[in-house]
Tab-separated table of C-alpha atoms in Angstrom:
chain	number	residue	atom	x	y	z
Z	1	UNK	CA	-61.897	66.696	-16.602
Z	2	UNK	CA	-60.784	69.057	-13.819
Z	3	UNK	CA	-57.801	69.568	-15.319
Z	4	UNK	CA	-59.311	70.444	-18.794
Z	5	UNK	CA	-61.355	72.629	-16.707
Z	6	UNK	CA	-58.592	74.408	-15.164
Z	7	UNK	CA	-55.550	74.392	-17.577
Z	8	UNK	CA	-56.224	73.894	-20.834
Z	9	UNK	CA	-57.911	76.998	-22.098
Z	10	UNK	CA	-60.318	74.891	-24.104
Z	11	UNK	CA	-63.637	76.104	-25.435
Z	12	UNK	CA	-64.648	72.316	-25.394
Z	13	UNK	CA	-64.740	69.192	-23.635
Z	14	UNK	CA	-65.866	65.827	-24.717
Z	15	UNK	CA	-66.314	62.796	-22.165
Z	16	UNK	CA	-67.436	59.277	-23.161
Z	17	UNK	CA	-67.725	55.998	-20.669
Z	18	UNK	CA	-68.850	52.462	-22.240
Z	19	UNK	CA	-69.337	49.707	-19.543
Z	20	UNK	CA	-69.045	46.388	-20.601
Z	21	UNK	CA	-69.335	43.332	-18.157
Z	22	UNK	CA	-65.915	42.966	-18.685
Z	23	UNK	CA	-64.099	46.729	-18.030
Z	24	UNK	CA	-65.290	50.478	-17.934
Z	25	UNK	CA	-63.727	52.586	-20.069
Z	26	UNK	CA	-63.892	56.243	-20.158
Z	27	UNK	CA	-62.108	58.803	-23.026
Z	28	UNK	CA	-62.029	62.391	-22.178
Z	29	UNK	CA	-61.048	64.955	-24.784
Z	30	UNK	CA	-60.217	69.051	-25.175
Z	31	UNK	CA	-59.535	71.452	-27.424
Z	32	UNK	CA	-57.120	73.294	-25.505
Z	33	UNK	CA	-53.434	74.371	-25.591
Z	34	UNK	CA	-52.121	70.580	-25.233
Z	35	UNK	CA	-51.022	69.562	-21.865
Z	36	UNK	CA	-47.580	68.783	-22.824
Z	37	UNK	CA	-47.370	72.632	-24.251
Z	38	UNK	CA	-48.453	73.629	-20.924
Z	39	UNK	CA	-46.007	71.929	-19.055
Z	40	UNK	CA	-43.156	73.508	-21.546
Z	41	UNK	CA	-44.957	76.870	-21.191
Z	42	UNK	CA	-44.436	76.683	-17.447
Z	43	UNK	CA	-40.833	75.538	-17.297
Z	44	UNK	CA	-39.833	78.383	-19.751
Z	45	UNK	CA	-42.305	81.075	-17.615
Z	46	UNK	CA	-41.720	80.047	-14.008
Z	47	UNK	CA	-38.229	77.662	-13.848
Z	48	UNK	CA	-36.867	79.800	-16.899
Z	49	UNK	CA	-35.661	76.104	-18.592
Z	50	UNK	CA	-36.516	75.645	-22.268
Z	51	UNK	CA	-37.508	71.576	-22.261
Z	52	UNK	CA	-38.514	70.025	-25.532
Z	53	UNK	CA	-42.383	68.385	-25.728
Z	54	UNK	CA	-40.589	65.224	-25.077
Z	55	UNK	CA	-39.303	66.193	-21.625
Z	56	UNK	CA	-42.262	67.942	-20.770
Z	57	UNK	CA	-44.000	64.319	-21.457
Z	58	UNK	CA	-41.836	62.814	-19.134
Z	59	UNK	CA	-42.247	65.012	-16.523
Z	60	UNK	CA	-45.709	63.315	-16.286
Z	61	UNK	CA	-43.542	60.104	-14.897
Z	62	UNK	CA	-42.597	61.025	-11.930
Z	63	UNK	CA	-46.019	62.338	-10.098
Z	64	UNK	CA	-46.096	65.330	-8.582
Z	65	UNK	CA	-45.802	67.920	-11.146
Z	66	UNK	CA	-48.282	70.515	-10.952
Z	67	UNK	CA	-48.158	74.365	-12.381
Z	68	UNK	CA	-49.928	75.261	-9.732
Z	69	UNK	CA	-48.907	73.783	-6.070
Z	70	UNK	CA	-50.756	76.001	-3.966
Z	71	UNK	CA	-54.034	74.224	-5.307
Z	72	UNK	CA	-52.580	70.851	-6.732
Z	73	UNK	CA	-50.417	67.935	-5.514
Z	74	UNK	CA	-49.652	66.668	-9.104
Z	75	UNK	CA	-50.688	63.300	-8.153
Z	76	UNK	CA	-54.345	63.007	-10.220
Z	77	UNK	CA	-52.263	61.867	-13.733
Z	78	UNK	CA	-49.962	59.763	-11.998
Z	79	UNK	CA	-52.306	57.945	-9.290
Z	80	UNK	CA	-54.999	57.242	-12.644
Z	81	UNK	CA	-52.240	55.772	-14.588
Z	82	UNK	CA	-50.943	53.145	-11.802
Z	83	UNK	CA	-54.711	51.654	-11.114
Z	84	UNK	CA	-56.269	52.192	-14.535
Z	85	UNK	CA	-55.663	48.932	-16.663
Z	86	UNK	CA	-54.671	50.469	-19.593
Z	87	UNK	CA	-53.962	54.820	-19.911
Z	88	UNK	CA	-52.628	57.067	-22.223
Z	89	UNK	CA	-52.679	60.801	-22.986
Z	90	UNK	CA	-52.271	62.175	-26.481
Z	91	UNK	CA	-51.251	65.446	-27.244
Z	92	UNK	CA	-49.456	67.673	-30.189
Z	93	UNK	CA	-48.525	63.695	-31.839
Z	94	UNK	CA	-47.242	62.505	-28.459
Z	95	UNK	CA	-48.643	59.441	-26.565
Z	96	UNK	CA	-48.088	59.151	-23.002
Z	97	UNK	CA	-48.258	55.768	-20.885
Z	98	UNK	CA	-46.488	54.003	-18.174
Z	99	UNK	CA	-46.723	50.616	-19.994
Z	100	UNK	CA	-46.572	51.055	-23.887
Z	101	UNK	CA	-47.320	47.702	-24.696
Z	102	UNK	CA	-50.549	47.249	-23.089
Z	103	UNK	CA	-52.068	50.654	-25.132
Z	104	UNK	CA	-51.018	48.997	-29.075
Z	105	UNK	CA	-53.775	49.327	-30.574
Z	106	UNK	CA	-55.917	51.271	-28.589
Z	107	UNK	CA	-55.417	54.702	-30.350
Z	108	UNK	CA	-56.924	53.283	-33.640
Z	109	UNK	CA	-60.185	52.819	-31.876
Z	110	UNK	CA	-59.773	56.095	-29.573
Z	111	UNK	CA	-61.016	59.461	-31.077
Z	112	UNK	CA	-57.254	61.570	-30.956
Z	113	UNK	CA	-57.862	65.084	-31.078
Z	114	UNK	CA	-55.550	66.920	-33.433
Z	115	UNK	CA	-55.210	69.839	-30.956
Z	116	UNK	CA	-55.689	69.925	-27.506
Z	117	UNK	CA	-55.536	66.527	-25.140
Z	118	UNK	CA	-57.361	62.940	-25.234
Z	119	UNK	CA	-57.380	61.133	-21.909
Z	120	UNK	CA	-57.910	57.319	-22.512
Z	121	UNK	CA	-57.996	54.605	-19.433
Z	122	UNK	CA	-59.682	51.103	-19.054
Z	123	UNK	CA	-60.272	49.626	-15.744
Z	124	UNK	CA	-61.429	45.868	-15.256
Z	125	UNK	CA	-64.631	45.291	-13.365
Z	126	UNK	CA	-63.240	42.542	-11.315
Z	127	UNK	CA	-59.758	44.257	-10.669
Z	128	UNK	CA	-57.830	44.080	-7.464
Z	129	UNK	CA	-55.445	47.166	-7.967
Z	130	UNK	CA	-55.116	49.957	-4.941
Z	131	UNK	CA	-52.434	52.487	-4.567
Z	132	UNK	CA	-51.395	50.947	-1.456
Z	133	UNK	CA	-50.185	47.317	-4.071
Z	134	UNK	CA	-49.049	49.656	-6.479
Z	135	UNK	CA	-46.136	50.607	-4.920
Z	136	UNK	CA	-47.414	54.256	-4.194
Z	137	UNK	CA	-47.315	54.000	0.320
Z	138	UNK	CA	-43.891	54.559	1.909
Z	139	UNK	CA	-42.823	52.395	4.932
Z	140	UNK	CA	-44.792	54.676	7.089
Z	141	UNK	CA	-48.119	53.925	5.377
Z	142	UNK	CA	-49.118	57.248	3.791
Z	143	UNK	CA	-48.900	58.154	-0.001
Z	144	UNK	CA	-45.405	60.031	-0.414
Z	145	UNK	CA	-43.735	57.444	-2.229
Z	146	UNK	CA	-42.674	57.640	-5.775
Z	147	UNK	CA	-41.470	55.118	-7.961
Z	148	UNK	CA	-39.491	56.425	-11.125
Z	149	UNK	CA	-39.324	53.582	-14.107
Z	150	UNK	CA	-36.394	55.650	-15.848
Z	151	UNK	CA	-36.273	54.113	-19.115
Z	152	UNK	CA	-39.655	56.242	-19.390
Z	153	UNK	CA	-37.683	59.437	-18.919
Z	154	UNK	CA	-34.681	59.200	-20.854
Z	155	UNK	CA	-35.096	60.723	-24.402
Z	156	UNK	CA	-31.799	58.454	-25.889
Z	157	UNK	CA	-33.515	55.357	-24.964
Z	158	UNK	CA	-31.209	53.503	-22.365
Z	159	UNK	CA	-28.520	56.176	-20.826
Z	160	UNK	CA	-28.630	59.017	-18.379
Z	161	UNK	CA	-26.121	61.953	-18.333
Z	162	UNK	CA	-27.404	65.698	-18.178
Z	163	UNK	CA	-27.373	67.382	-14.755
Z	164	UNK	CA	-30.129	69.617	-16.216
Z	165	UNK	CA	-32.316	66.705	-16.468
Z	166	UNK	CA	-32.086	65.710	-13.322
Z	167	UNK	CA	-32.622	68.925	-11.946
Z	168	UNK	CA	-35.883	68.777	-14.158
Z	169	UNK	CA	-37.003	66.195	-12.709
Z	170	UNK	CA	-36.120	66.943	-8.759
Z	171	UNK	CA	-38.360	69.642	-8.953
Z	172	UNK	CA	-41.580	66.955	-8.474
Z	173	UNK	CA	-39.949	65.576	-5.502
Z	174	UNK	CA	-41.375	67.719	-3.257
Z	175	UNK	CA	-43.581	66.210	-0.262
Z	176	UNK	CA	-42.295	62.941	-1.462
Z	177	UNK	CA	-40.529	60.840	1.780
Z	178	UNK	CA	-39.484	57.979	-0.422
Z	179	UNK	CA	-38.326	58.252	-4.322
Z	180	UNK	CA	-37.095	55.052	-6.026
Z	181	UNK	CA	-35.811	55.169	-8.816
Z	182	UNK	CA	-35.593	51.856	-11.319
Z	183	UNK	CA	-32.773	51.880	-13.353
Z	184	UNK	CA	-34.574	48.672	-15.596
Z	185	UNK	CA	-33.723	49.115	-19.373
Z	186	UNK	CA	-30.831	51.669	-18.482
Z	187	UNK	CA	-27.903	51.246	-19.709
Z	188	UNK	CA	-25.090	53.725	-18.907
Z	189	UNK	CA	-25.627	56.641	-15.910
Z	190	UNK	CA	-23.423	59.433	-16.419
Z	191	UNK	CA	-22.011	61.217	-13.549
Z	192	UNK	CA	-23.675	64.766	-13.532
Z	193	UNK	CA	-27.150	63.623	-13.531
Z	194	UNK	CA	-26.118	60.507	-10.212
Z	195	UNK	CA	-24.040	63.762	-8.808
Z	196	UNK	CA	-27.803	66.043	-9.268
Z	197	UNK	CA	-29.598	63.328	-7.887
Z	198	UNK	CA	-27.400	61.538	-4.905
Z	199	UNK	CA	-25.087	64.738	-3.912
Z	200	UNK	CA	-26.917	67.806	-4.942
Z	201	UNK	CA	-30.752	67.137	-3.927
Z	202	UNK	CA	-29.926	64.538	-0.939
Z	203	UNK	CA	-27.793	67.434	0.857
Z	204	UNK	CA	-30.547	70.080	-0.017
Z	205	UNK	CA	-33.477	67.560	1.195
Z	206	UNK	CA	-32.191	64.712	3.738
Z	207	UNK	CA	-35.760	64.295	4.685
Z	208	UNK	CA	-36.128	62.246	1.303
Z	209	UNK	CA	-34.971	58.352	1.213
Z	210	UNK	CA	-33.286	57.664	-2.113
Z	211	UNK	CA	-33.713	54.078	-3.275
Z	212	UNK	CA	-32.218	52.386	-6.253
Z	213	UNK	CA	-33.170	48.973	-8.243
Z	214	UNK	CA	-32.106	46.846	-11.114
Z	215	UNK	CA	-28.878	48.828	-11.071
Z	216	UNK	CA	-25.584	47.746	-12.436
Z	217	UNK	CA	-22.447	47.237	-10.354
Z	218	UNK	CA	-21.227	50.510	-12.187
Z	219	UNK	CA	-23.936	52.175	-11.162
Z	220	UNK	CA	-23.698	51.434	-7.597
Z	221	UNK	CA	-20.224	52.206	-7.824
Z	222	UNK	CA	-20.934	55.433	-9.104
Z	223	UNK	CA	-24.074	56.039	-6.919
Z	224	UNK	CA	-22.339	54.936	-3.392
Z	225	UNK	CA	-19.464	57.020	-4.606
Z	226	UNK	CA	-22.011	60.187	-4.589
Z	227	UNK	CA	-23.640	59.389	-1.495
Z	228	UNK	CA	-20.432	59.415	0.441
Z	229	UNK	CA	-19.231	62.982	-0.313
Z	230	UNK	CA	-19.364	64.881	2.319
C-alpha cells in the first residue's frame, strides 16, 4: 500500500483481506504506472542503463532496490515475499514470485489489473516462518544478509555472462554484510559477470562477504580464480 501510495502515480487503490481458519490472504491493487515501468524509468533517469521489463522484474530478487534510498531500504517487497506463503506481483503481463510453483493457479482467482500493479500474498494461520529461519540474519545476528536464487535473475534460463548485469544487480548490495548467491538451476557462468561480481565489487566493497552454493567445479574454478587477483 505504501508503496502504491508513494510511487505509483495511481488515482486508485484497491485492498481486499479474506481470513479463513486456515490462511489470511490479502490482494492489493493500483492503477498506476506499473512497478516494473518504474524500476526501468529509474535505471534509464538516474543509472542512465536502458534494462528491459524483464530485468527490471528481477531486480525485485535481490532486496534492496529502492528509487529512493534516502527514505527506503528496499527491503518491504523482498522481506513480504520470504514469510508470505504464497506472493506474486503482476504488472504490464509480468508475474513476479520467488517460488513459481506454489502461485499456479492463483492468478485465475486473483483480480489482475490490466494497468498498474496487483500485490497477491497468503500467509498460514498456524505458520512458523520469521526472517531470522528464512535465511535473511548474517552471522552477526542483524538483517544485512541477502540470499540471491539466480536462476530467478537470468533472462536465458540457466547461464550467466553480461558484466552489465551484474553491475545491475550490485547496485542493491548496498548495506548488505553478507550476499550469497545460489547458483541452483545455473548452468554455465561466464567470466565478465564472476569478474563484476568477485573482482570488481569485492575490491570496491571488502566490507561485503561473498558466498557461493550449489556451484559447479567450473564455477569455483572460475570464481576462486577471480577472488585471487590482486
Amino acid at each position: 500500500m505504501n508503496n502504491a501510495i508513494e510511487h505509483s502515480q495511481a488515482s486508485q487503490v484497491v485492498a481486499s483481506l479474506q481470513v479463513t481458519p486456515i490462511e489470511m490472504t490479502c490482494t492489493i491493487s493500483d492503477n498506476g504506472i506499473g512497478i516494473f515501468q518504474q524500476i526501468k524509468n529509474f535505471f534509464r533517469a538516474q543509472l542512465k542503463l536502458d534494462i528491459s521489463l524483464e530485468d527490471a522484474k528481477a531486480q525485485l530478487v535481490s532486496g534492496g532496490f529502492t528509487s529512493d534510498r534516502e527514505r527506503h531500504d528496499g527491503e518491504g517487497i523482498y522481506d513480504s515475499s520470504l514469510l508470505a506463503d504464497s506472493f506474486l506481483i503482476y504488472s504490464d503481463s509480468l508475474i513476479f514470485a520467488r517460488d513459481y510453483e506454489k502461485i499456479e493457479g492463483i492468478s485465475a482467482h486473483v483480480g489482475l489489473v490490466r494497468k498498474g500493479t496487483t500485490v497477491y500474498f497468503s500467509v498460514h494461520r498456524d505458520t512458523q516462518k520469521t526472517l531470522k529461519n528464512a535465511d535473511h540474519t548474517n552471522s552477526d545476528g542483524d538483517f544485512s544478509r541477502v540470499t540471491l536464487p539466480l536462476r530467478l535473475m537470468t533472462l536465458t534460463g540457466n547461464a550467466l555472462y553480461a558484466r552489465s548485469q551484474a553491475r545491475r544487480f550490485t547496485f542493491n548490495f548496498i548495506g548488505k554484510k553478507e550476499v550469497i548467491f545460489d547458483f541452483e538451476g545455473i548452468a554455465e557462468l561466464g567470466q565478465g559477470f564472476a569478474h563484476e561480481i568477485f573482482y570488481v565489487f569485492r575490491k570496491a566493497n571488502p566490507e561485503v562477504r561473498l558466498i557461493t552454493r550449489n556451484t559447479t567445479e567450473e564455477m569455483d574454478k572460475l570464481i576462486n580464480r577471480m577472488l585471487s587477483l590482486p
